[in-house]
Coordinates of N, CA, C and O in Angstrom, one line a residue:
M315 N -8.9 19.6 4.5 CA -9.3 18.2 5.0 C -8.2 17.6 5.8 O -7.1 17.5 5.2
N316 N -8.4 17.2 7.0 CA -7.4 16.5 7.7 C -7.3 15.1 7.1 O -8.3 14.4 7.1
R317 N -6.1 14.7 6.8 CA -6.0 13.3 6.2 C -5.8 12.3 7.3 O -5.8 11.1 7.1
F318 N -5.5 12.8 8.5 CA -5.4 11.9 9.7 C -6.3 12.4 10.7 O -6.3 13.6 11.0
R319 N -7.2 11.6 11.3 CA -8.2 12.0 12.3 C -8.3 11.0 13.4 O -8.1 9.8 13.2
F320 N -8.8 11.5 14.5 CA -9.2 10.6 15.6 C -10.8 10.7 15.6 O -11.3 11.7 15.3
S321 N -11.4 9.6 15.9 CA -12.9 9.5 16.0 C -13.3 8.9 17.3 O -13.0 7.8 17.6
P322 N -14.2 9.6 18.0 CA -14.8 9.0 19.2 C -16.0 8.1 18.8 O -16.5 7.3 19.7
A323 N -16.5 8.2 17.6 CA -17.6 7.4 17.1 C -17.1 6.3 16.3 O -16.0 6.3 15.7
P324 N -18.0 5.2 16.1 CA -17.6 4.1 15.3 C -17.2 4.6 13.9 O -17.8 5.5 13.3
I325 N -16.2 3.8 13.3 CA -15.7 4.2 12.0 C -16.5 3.5 10.9 O -16.7 2.2 10.9
D326 N -17.0 4.2 9.9 CA -17.7 3.7 8.8 C -16.8 3.9 7.5 O -16.6 5.1 7.2
G327 N -16.4 2.9 6.9 CA -15.4 3.0 5.8 C -16.0 3.6 4.5 O -15.3 4.2 3.7
A328 N -17.3 3.4 4.3 CA -17.9 3.8 3.0 C -17.8 5.3 2.7 O -17.3 5.7 1.7
P329 N -18.2 6.2 3.7 CA -18.0 7.6 3.4 C -16.5 8.0 3.3 O -16.2 9.0 2.6
L330 N -15.7 7.3 4.1 CA -14.3 7.6 4.0 C -13.7 7.3 2.6 O -13.0 8.1 2.0
R331 N -14.1 6.1 2.1 CA -13.7 5.8 0.8 C -14.1 6.8 -0.2 O -13.4 7.2 -1.2
A332 N -15.4 7.3 -0.1 CA -15.9 8.2 -1.0 C -15.1 9.5 -1.0 O -15.0 10.2 -2.1
E333 N -14.5 9.9 0.1 CA -13.7 11.1 0.2 C -12.5 11.1 -0.7 O -12.0 12.1 -1.1
I334 N -11.9 9.9 -0.8 CA -10.7 9.8 -1.6 C -10.9 9.2 -3.0 O -9.9 9.2 -3.8
Q335 N -12.1 8.8 -3.3 CA -12.3 8.3 -4.7 C -12.2 9.4 -5.7 O -12.7 10.5 -5.5
H336 N -11.6 9.1 -6.8 CA -11.4 10.1 -7.8 C -11.1 9.5 -9.2 O -10.6 8.4 -9.3
H337 N -11.6 10.1 -10.3 CA -11.5 9.5 -11.6 C -10.0 9.3 -12.1 O -9.7 8.6 -13.0
S338 N -9.1 10.0 -11.4 CA -7.7 9.8 -11.8 C -7.1 8.6 -11.2 O -6.0 8.2 -11.5
C339 N -7.8 7.9 -10.3 CA -7.3 6.8 -9.6 C -7.9 5.5 -10.1 O -9.1 5.4 -10.2
G340 N -7.1 4.5 -10.4 CA -7.5 3.2 -10.8 C -7.4 2.1 -9.8 O -7.9 1.0 -10.0
G341 N -6.7 2.4 -8.7 CA -6.5 1.4 -7.7 C -6.8 2.0 -6.3 O -6.5 3.1 -6.0
Y342 N -7.4 1.1 -5.5 CA -7.8 1.5 -4.1 C -7.4 0.4 -3.2 O -7.7 -0.8 -3.5
A343 N -6.7 0.7 -2.1 CA -6.4 -0.3 -1.1 C -6.8 0.2 0.3 O -6.6 1.4 0.6
S344 N -7.4 -0.6 1.1 CA -7.7 -0.2 2.5 C -7.3 -1.2 3.5 O -7.2 -2.4 3.2
F345 N -7.1 -0.8 4.7 CA -6.9 -1.7 5.8 C -7.7 -1.3 7.0 O -7.9 -0.1 7.3
E346 N -8.3 -2.3 7.7 CA -9.0 -2.1 8.9 C -8.4 -2.9 10.0 O -8.1 -4.1 9.8
G347 N -8.1 -2.3 11.1 CA -7.7 -3.1 12.3 C -8.9 -3.2 13.2 O -9.5 -2.3 13.6
W348 N -9.2 -4.5 13.6 CA -10.3 -4.8 14.5 C -9.9 -5.1 15.9 O -8.8 -5.7 16.1
V349 N -10.8 -4.9 16.8 CA -10.6 -5.3 18.2 C -10.8 -6.8 18.3 O -11.8 -7.3 18.0
R350 N -9.7 -7.5 18.7 CA -9.8 -8.9 18.8 C -10.0 -9.4 20.3 O -9.8 -8.6 21.2
D351 N -10.4 -10.6 20.4 CA -10.8 -11.1 21.7 C -9.6 -11.7 22.6 O -9.9 -12.3 23.6
H352 N -8.4 -11.5 22.2 CA -7.3 -12.0 22.9 C -6.0 -11.2 22.6 O -5.9 -10.6 21.6
N353 N -5.1 -11.2 23.6 CA -3.8 -10.6 23.4 C -2.8 -11.2 24.4 O -3.2 -11.2 25.6
E354 N -1.7 -11.7 24.0 CA -0.7 -12.2 24.9 C -1.3 -13.2 25.9 O -1.0 -13.2 27.1
G355 N -2.1 -14.1 25.4 CA -2.7 -15.1 26.2 C -3.9 -14.7 27.1 O -4.4 -15.5 27.9
Q356 N -4.2 -13.5 27.1 CA -5.4 -13.0 27.9 C -6.6 -12.8 27.0 O -6.5 -12.4 25.9
Q357 N -7.8 -13.2 27.6 CA -9.0 -13.0 26.9 C -9.5 -11.5 27.1 O -9.6 -11.1 28.2
V358 N -9.6 -10.8 26.0 CA -10.0 -9.4 26.1 C -11.5 -9.2 25.9 O -12.1 -9.9 25.1
R359 N -12.0 -8.4 26.8 CA -13.5 -8.1 26.8 C -13.8 -6.9 26.0 O -14.7 -6.9 25.2
H360 N -13.0 -5.8 26.2 CA -13.2 -4.6 25.4 C -11.9 -3.8 25.5 O -11.0 -4.1 26.4
L361 N -11.8 -2.7 24.8 CA -10.6 -1.9 24.8 C -10.9 -0.4 25.0 O -12.0 0.0 24.6
E362 N -10.0 0.3 25.5 CA -10.1 1.8 25.5 C -8.8 2.3 24.8 O -7.7 1.8 25.0
Y363 N -9.0 3.3 23.9 CA -7.9 4.0 23.3 C -7.9 5.5 23.8 O -8.9 6.1 23.8
E364 N -6.7 5.9 24.2 CA -6.5 7.3 24.5 C -5.4 7.8 23.5 O -4.5 7.1 23.1
A365 N -5.5 9.1 23.2 CA -4.4 9.7 22.3 C -4.1 11.1 22.8 O -4.9 11.8 23.4
F366 N -2.8 11.4 22.5 CA -2.4 12.8 22.6 C -2.8 13.5 21.3 O -2.0 13.4 20.3
E367 N -4.0 14.0 21.2 CA -4.6 14.3 19.9 C -3.8 15.3 19.1 O -3.6 15.1 17.9
Q368 N -3.4 16.4 19.7 CA -2.7 17.5 18.9 C -1.5 16.9 18.2 O -1.2 17.1 17.0
L369 N -0.6 16.3 19.1 CA 0.6 15.7 18.5 C 0.3 14.6 17.6 O 0.9 14.4 16.6
G370 N -0.7 13.8 17.9 CA -1.1 12.6 17.1 C -1.5 13.0 15.7 O -1.1 12.4 14.7
V371 N -2.4 14.0 15.6 CA -2.8 14.5 14.3 C -1.6 15.0 13.5 O -1.5 14.7 12.3
A372 N -0.8 15.8 14.1 CA 0.4 16.3 13.4 C 1.3 15.2 12.9 O 1.8 15.2 11.7
E373 N 1.5 14.2 13.7 CA 2.4 13.1 13.3 C 1.7 12.2 12.2 O 2.3 11.8 11.3
G374 N 0.4 12.0 12.4 CA -0.4 11.3 11.4 C -0.3 11.9 10.0 O -0.2 11.3 9.0
E375 N -0.5 13.3 10.0 CA -0.5 14.0 8.8 C 0.9 13.9 8.1 O 1.0 13.8 6.9
K376 N 2.0 13.9 9.0 CA 3.3 13.8 8.5 C 3.5 12.4 7.8 O 4.1 12.3 6.7
I377 N 3.0 11.4 8.4 CA 3.1 10.0 7.9 C 2.4 9.9 6.6 O 3.0 9.3 5.6
I378 N 1.2 10.5 6.5 CA 0.5 10.4 5.2 C 1.2 11.2 4.1 O 1.3 10.7 3.0
A379 N 1.8 12.3 4.5 CA 2.5 13.1 3.5 C 3.8 12.3 3.0 O 4.1 12.3 1.8
E380 N 4.4 11.6 3.9 CA 5.6 10.8 3.6 C 5.2 9.7 2.6 O 5.8 9.4 1.6
A381 N 4.0 9.0 2.9 CA 3.5 7.9 2.1 C 3.2 8.4 0.7 O 3.6 7.8 -0.3
C382 N 2.6 9.6 0.6 CA 2.2 10.2 -0.7 C 3.4 10.5 -1.5 O 3.5 10.2 -2.7
A383 N 4.4 11.1 -0.9 CA 5.7 11.5 -1.6 C 6.4 10.2 -2.0 O 6.9 10.1 -3.1
R384 N 6.5 9.2 -1.1 CA 7.3 8.1 -1.4 C 6.8 7.2 -2.5 O 7.5 6.6 -3.3
Y385 N 5.4 7.1 -2.5 CA 4.8 6.1 -3.5 C 4.0 6.9 -4.6 O 3.4 6.2 -5.4
G386 N 4.1 8.2 -4.6 CA 3.5 8.9 -5.7 C 2.0 8.8 -5.7 O 1.3 8.8 -6.8
V387 N 1.3 8.8 -4.5 CA -0.1 8.8 -4.5 C -0.6 10.2 -3.9 O 0.2 10.9 -3.2
E388 N -1.8 10.6 -4.3 CA -2.3 11.9 -3.9 C -3.4 11.8 -2.9 O -3.6 12.7 -2.1
R389 N -4.1 10.6 -2.8 CA -5.3 10.5 -2.0 C -5.1 9.4 -1.0 O -5.1 8.3 -1.3
A390 N -5.1 9.8 0.3 CA -4.9 8.9 1.4 C -5.6 9.4 2.6 O -5.6 10.7 2.8
L391 N -6.0 8.6 3.5 CA -6.8 9.0 4.7 C -6.6 7.9 5.7 O -6.5 6.7 5.4
C392 N -6.5 8.3 7.0 CA -6.4 7.4 8.1 C -7.2 7.9 9.3 O -7.1 9.1 9.6
V393 N -8.1 7.1 9.9 CA -8.9 7.4 11.0 C -8.6 6.4 12.1 O -8.7 5.2 11.9
H394 N -8.4 6.9 13.3 CA -8.1 6.0 14.5 C -9.2 6.3 15.5 O -9.4 7.4 15.9
R395 N -9.8 5.2 16.1 CA -10.8 5.4 17.1 C -10.1 5.8 18.4 O -9.0 5.4 18.7
I396 N -10.9 6.5 19.2 CA -10.5 6.8 20.6 C -11.7 6.5 21.5 O -12.9 6.4 20.9
G397 N -11.5 6.2 22.8 CA -12.6 5.9 23.6 C -12.8 4.4 23.8 O -11.8 3.6 23.6
D398 N -14.0 4.0 24.2 CA -14.2 2.6 24.5 C -14.7 1.8 23.2 O -15.6 2.3 22.6
L399 N -14.1 0.7 23.0 CA -14.4 -0.1 21.8 C -14.8 -1.5 22.2 O -14.1 -2.1 23.0
A400 N -15.8 -2.0 21.6 CA -16.3 -3.4 21.8 C -15.5 -4.3 20.8 O -14.9 -3.9 19.9
L401 N -15.5 -5.6 21.1 CA -14.9 -6.6 20.3 C -15.5 -6.5 18.9 O -16.7 -6.3 18.7
G402 N -14.6 -6.6 17.9 CA -15.0 -6.6 16.5 C -15.1 -5.2 15.9 O -15.2 -5.0 14.7
E403 N -15.1 -4.1 16.7 CA -15.2 -2.8 16.2 C -13.9 -2.4 15.5 O -12.8 -3.0 15.7
V404 N -14.0 -1.5 14.5 CA -12.8 -1.0 13.8 C -12.0 0.0 14.7 O -12.6 1.0 15.1
A405 N -10.8 -0.4 14.9 CA -9.9 0.5 15.8 C -9.2 1.5 14.9 O -8.9 2.6 15.3
V406 N -8.9 1.1 13.7 CA -8.2 2.0 12.8 C -8.5 1.7 11.3 O -8.8 0.5 11.0
W407 N -8.7 2.7 10.5 CA -9.0 2.5 9.1 C -8.0 3.3 8.3 O -7.7 4.5 8.6
V408 N -7.5 2.7 7.2 CA -6.6 3.4 6.3 C -7.1 3.1 4.9 O -7.5 2.0 4.6
G409 N -7.1 4.2 4.1 CA -7.5 4.0 2.7 C -6.6 4.8 1.8 O -6.2 6.0 2.1
V410 N -6.2 4.3 0.7 CA -5.4 4.9 -0.3 C -5.9 4.7 -1.7 O -6.2 3.5 -2.1
A411 N -6.1 5.8 -2.5 CA -6.5 5.7 -3.9 C -5.3 6.2 -4.7 O -4.7 7.2 -4.4
A412 N -4.9 5.5 -5.8 CA -3.8 5.8 -6.6 C -4.0 5.5 -8.0 O -5.0 4.8 -8.4
A413 N -3.2 5.9 -8.9 CA -3.3 5.6 -10.3 C -3.3 4.1 -10.5 O -4.0 3.5 -11.4
H414 N -2.4 3.4 -9.8 CA -2.2 1.9 -10.0 C -2.3 1.2 -8.6 O -2.0 1.8 -7.6
R415 N -2.6 0.0 -8.6 CA -2.8 -0.8 -7.4 C -1.5 -0.9 -6.6 O -1.6 -0.9 -5.3
D416 N -0.4 -1.0 -7.2 CA 0.9 -1.3 -6.5 C 1.2 -0.2 -5.5 O 1.5 -0.4 -4.4
E417 N 1.1 1.1 -6.0 CA 1.3 2.2 -5.1 C 0.3 2.3 -4.0 O 0.6 2.6 -2.9
A418 N -1.0 1.9 -4.3 CA -2.0 2.0 -3.3 C -1.7 1.0 -2.2 O -1.8 1.3 -1.0
F419 N -1.3 -0.3 -2.5 CA -1.0 -1.3 -1.5 C 0.2 -0.8 -0.7 O 0.2 -0.9 0.5
K420 N 1.3 -0.4 -1.4 CA 2.5 0.0 -0.6 C 2.2 1.2 0.3 O 2.7 1.2 1.4
A421 N 1.5 2.2 -0.2 CA 1.3 3.4 0.7 C 0.4 3.0 1.9 O 0.6 3.5 3.0
C422 N -0.6 2.2 1.6 CA -1.5 1.7 2.7 C -0.7 1.0 3.8 O -0.9 1.3 5.0
R423 N 0.2 0.1 3.4 CA 1.0 -0.6 4.4 C 2.0 0.3 5.1 O 2.1 0.2 6.3
Y424 N 2.5 1.3 4.4 CA 3.4 2.2 5.1 C 2.7 3.0 6.1 O 3.2 3.2 7.2
I425 N 1.5 3.5 5.8 CA 0.7 4.3 6.7 C 0.4 3.6 8.0 O 0.6 4.0 9.1
I426 N -0.2 2.4 7.9 CA -0.6 1.6 9.1 C 0.6 1.3 9.9 O 0.6 1.4 11.2
D427 N 1.7 0.9 9.3 CA 2.9 0.5 10.0 C 3.5 1.7 10.8 O 3.9 1.6 12.0
E428 N 3.6 2.8 10.1 CA 4.2 4.0 10.8 C 3.2 4.6 11.8 O 3.7 5.1 12.9
V429 N 1.9 4.6 11.6 CA 1.0 5.1 12.6 C 1.1 4.2 13.9 O 1.2 4.8 15.0
K430 N 1.2 2.9 13.7 CA 1.4 2.1 14.9 C 2.6 2.4 15.7 O 2.6 2.3 16.9
H431 N 3.7 2.7 15.0 CA 5.0 3.0 15.7 C 5.1 4.4 16.2 O 5.8 4.6 17.2
R432 N 4.5 5.4 15.6 CA 4.9 6.8 15.8 C 3.8 7.6 16.4 O 4.1 8.7 17.0
V433 N 2.5 7.3 16.3 CA 1.4 8.2 16.8 C 1.2 7.9 18.2 O 1.1 6.7 18.6
P434 N 1.1 8.9 19.1 CA 1.0 8.7 20.5 C -0.5 8.2 20.9 O -1.3 9.1 21.2
I435 N -0.7 6.9 20.8 CA -2.0 6.3 21.2 C -1.7 5.2 22.2 O -0.7 4.5 22.1
W436 N -2.5 5.2 23.3 CA -2.4 4.2 24.3 C -3.6 3.3 24.4 O -4.7 3.8 24.2
K437 N -3.4 2.1 24.6 CA -4.5 1.1 24.6 C -4.6 0.5 26.0 O -3.6 0.0 26.5
K438 N -5.8 0.5 26.5 CA -6.1 -0.2 27.8 C -7.0 -1.4 27.5 O -8.1 -1.3 26.9
E439 N -6.5 -2.6 27.8 CA -7.2 -3.8 27.5 C -7.9 -4.2 28.8 O -7.4 -4.2 29.9
H440 N -9.2 -4.5 28.7 CA -10.0 -5.0 29.8 C -10.2 -6.5 29.5 O -10.7 -6.9 28.5
Y441 N -9.8 -7.3 30.5 CA -9.7 -8.8 30.3 C -11.0 -9.4 31.0 O -11.5 -8.9 31.9
V442 N -11.3 -10.6 30.5 CA -12.4 -11.4 31.0 C -12.2 -11.7 32.5 O -13.1 -11.8 33.3
S443 N -10.9 -11.9 32.9 CA -10.5 -12.2 34.3 C -10.9 -11.0 35.2 O -10.8 -11.2 36.4
G444 N -11.2 -9.9 34.7 CA -11.5 -8.7 35.5 C -10.3 -7.7 35.6 O -10.5 -6.6 36.0
D445 N -9.1 -8.2 35.3 CA -7.9 -7.3 35.2 C -8.0 -6.4 34.0 O -8.8 -6.6 33.1
S446 N -7.2 -5.4 34.1 CA -7.0 -4.5 32.9 C -5.5 -4.1 32.9 O -4.9 -4.1 33.9
G447 N -5.1 -3.7 31.7 CA -3.7 -3.3 31.6 C -3.5 -2.4 30.4 O -4.0 -2.6 29.4
W448 N -2.7 -1.3 30.7 CA -2.3 -0.4 29.6 C -1.2 -1.0 28.8 O -0.2 -1.6 29.4
V449 N -1.2 -1.0 27.5 CA -0.1 -1.5 26.7 C 0.3 -0.4 25.7 O -0.5 0.6 25.6
N450 N 1.4 -0.6 25.1 CA 2.0 0.5 24.2 C 2.2 1.8 24.9 O 1.9 2.8 24.5
C451 N 2.8 1.6 26.1 CA 3.1 2.8 26.9 C 4.6 3.2 27.0 O 5.0 3.9 27.9
E452 N 5.3 2.8 26.0 CA 6.7 3.2 26.0 C 6.9 4.7 26.0 O 7.8 5.2 26.7
R453 N 6.1 5.5 25.4 CA 6.2 6.9 25.4 C 6.0 7.5 26.8 O 6.7 8.5 27.1
C454 N 5.2 6.8 27.6 CA 4.9 7.3 29.0 C 6.2 7.3 29.8 O 6.4 8.0 30.7
A455 N 7.1 6.3 29.4 CA 8.3 6.1 30.2 C 9.4 6.9 29.8 O 10.5 6.8 30.2
Q456 N 9.2 7.8 28.8 CA 10.3 8.7 28.3 C 10.0 10.1 28.8 O 9.3 10.9 28.2
P457 N 10.5 10.5 30.0 CA 10.2 11.8 30.6 C 10.9 12.9 29.7 O 11.9 12.7 29.1
G458 N 10.1 14.0 29.7 CA 10.7 15.2 29.0 C 10.4 15.3 27.5 O 10.7 16.3 26.9
E459 N 10.0 14.2 26.9 CA 9.7 14.3 25.5 C 8.6 15.2 25.2 O 8.6 16.0 24.3
H460 N 7.5 15.0 25.9 CA 6.4 15.9 25.7 C 5.4 15.8 26.9 O 5.5 14.8 27.6
E461 N 4.6 16.8 27.1 CA 3.7 16.7 28.2 C 2.4 16.1 27.7 O 1.9 16.4 26.6
H462 N 1.8 15.3 28.5 CA 0.4 14.8 28.1 C -0.4 14.5 29.4 O 0.2 14.4 30.5
T463 N -1.7 14.3 29.2 CA -2.5 14.2 30.4 C -2.9 12.7 30.6 O -4.0 12.4 31.1
H464 N -2.1 11.8 30.2 CA -2.4 10.4 30.2 C -2.1 9.9 31.6 O -1.0 9.7 32.0
E465 N -3.2 9.7 32.4 CA -3.1 9.3 33.8 C -3.4 7.8 34.0 O -4.5 7.3 33.7
H466 N -2.3 7.1 34.3 CA -2.6 5.7 34.7 C -1.3 5.1 35.4 O -0.3 5.8 35.6
G467 N -1.4 3.8 35.7 CA -0.3 3.3 36.5 C 0.9 2.7 35.8 O 1.6 1.9 36.3
H468 N 1.1 3.0 34.5 CA 2.2 2.5 33.7 C 2.3 1.0 33.8 O 3.4 0.5 34.2
H469 N 1.3 0.3 33.5 CA 1.3 -1.1 33.6 C 1.8 -1.8 32.4 O 1.4 -1.5 31.3
H470 N 2.9 -2.5 32.5 CA 3.6 -3.1 31.4 C 3.5 -4.6 31.4 O 4.2 -5.3 30.6
G471 N 2.6 -5.2 32.2 CA 2.7 -6.6 32.4 C 2.1 -7.5 31.3 O 2.3 -8.7 31.3
H472 N 1.4 -6.9 30.3 CA 0.8 -7.8 29.3 C 1.2 -7.5 27.9 O 0.4 -7.5 27.0
G473 N 2.5 -7.3 27.7 CA 3.0 -7.2 26.4 C 2.8 -5.8 25.8 O 2.2 -5.0 26.4
H474 N 3.2 -5.7 24.6 CA 3.1 -4.4 23.9 C 2.5 -4.5 22.6 O 2.7 -3.8 21.7
G475 N 1.6 -5.6 22.4 CA 0.9 -5.7 21.1 C -0.1 -4.7 20.9 O -0.7 -4.2 21.9
H476 N -0.4 -4.4 19.7 CA -1.4 -3.4 19.3 C -2.6 -4.2 18.7 O -2.4 -5.2 18.2
A477 N -3.7 -3.6 18.8 CA -4.9 -4.4 18.3 C -5.1 -4.3 16.8 O -6.2 -4.6 16.3
H478 N -4.2 -3.8 16.1 CA -4.3 -3.6 14.7 C -4.0 -4.9 13.9 O -2.9 -5.2 13.6
G479 N -5.1 -5.7 13.7 CA -5.1 -6.9 12.8 C -3.9 -7.8 12.9 O -2.9 -7.6 12.5

């Protein structure tokens, strides 16, 4: 089972939670990041996410392994949407089940924070004004780190905020 996945389809948390539910676990924590209607003063109409999937899954798996080792949890899962998302849709889902709530909360926070910083995902915001802009493109500006097929104009004009809650 991949503990980190990309999904082109809308994310439903109930079956994901069922995947990590276990009688050894007494605490469960989850996080959902939703597409919001604004960023950096711009009204957002919808979003697109692109990912370098092979590298992204490998890095995501590494992050979950780190969280499990650091906080002593066995069961964790993260799914990130790709493609076109409407306002209010779940952009990212994280769930952690653990013996106790404290580890579940801490591991959940670690996973979402590290995924946001380390997994190669790019977000294109489509604004009500008709403009659009790619954000979180710092990786694109680092030549030679890795090859990817992310084609766009390296637009940095609208901040580097991520849509995660």
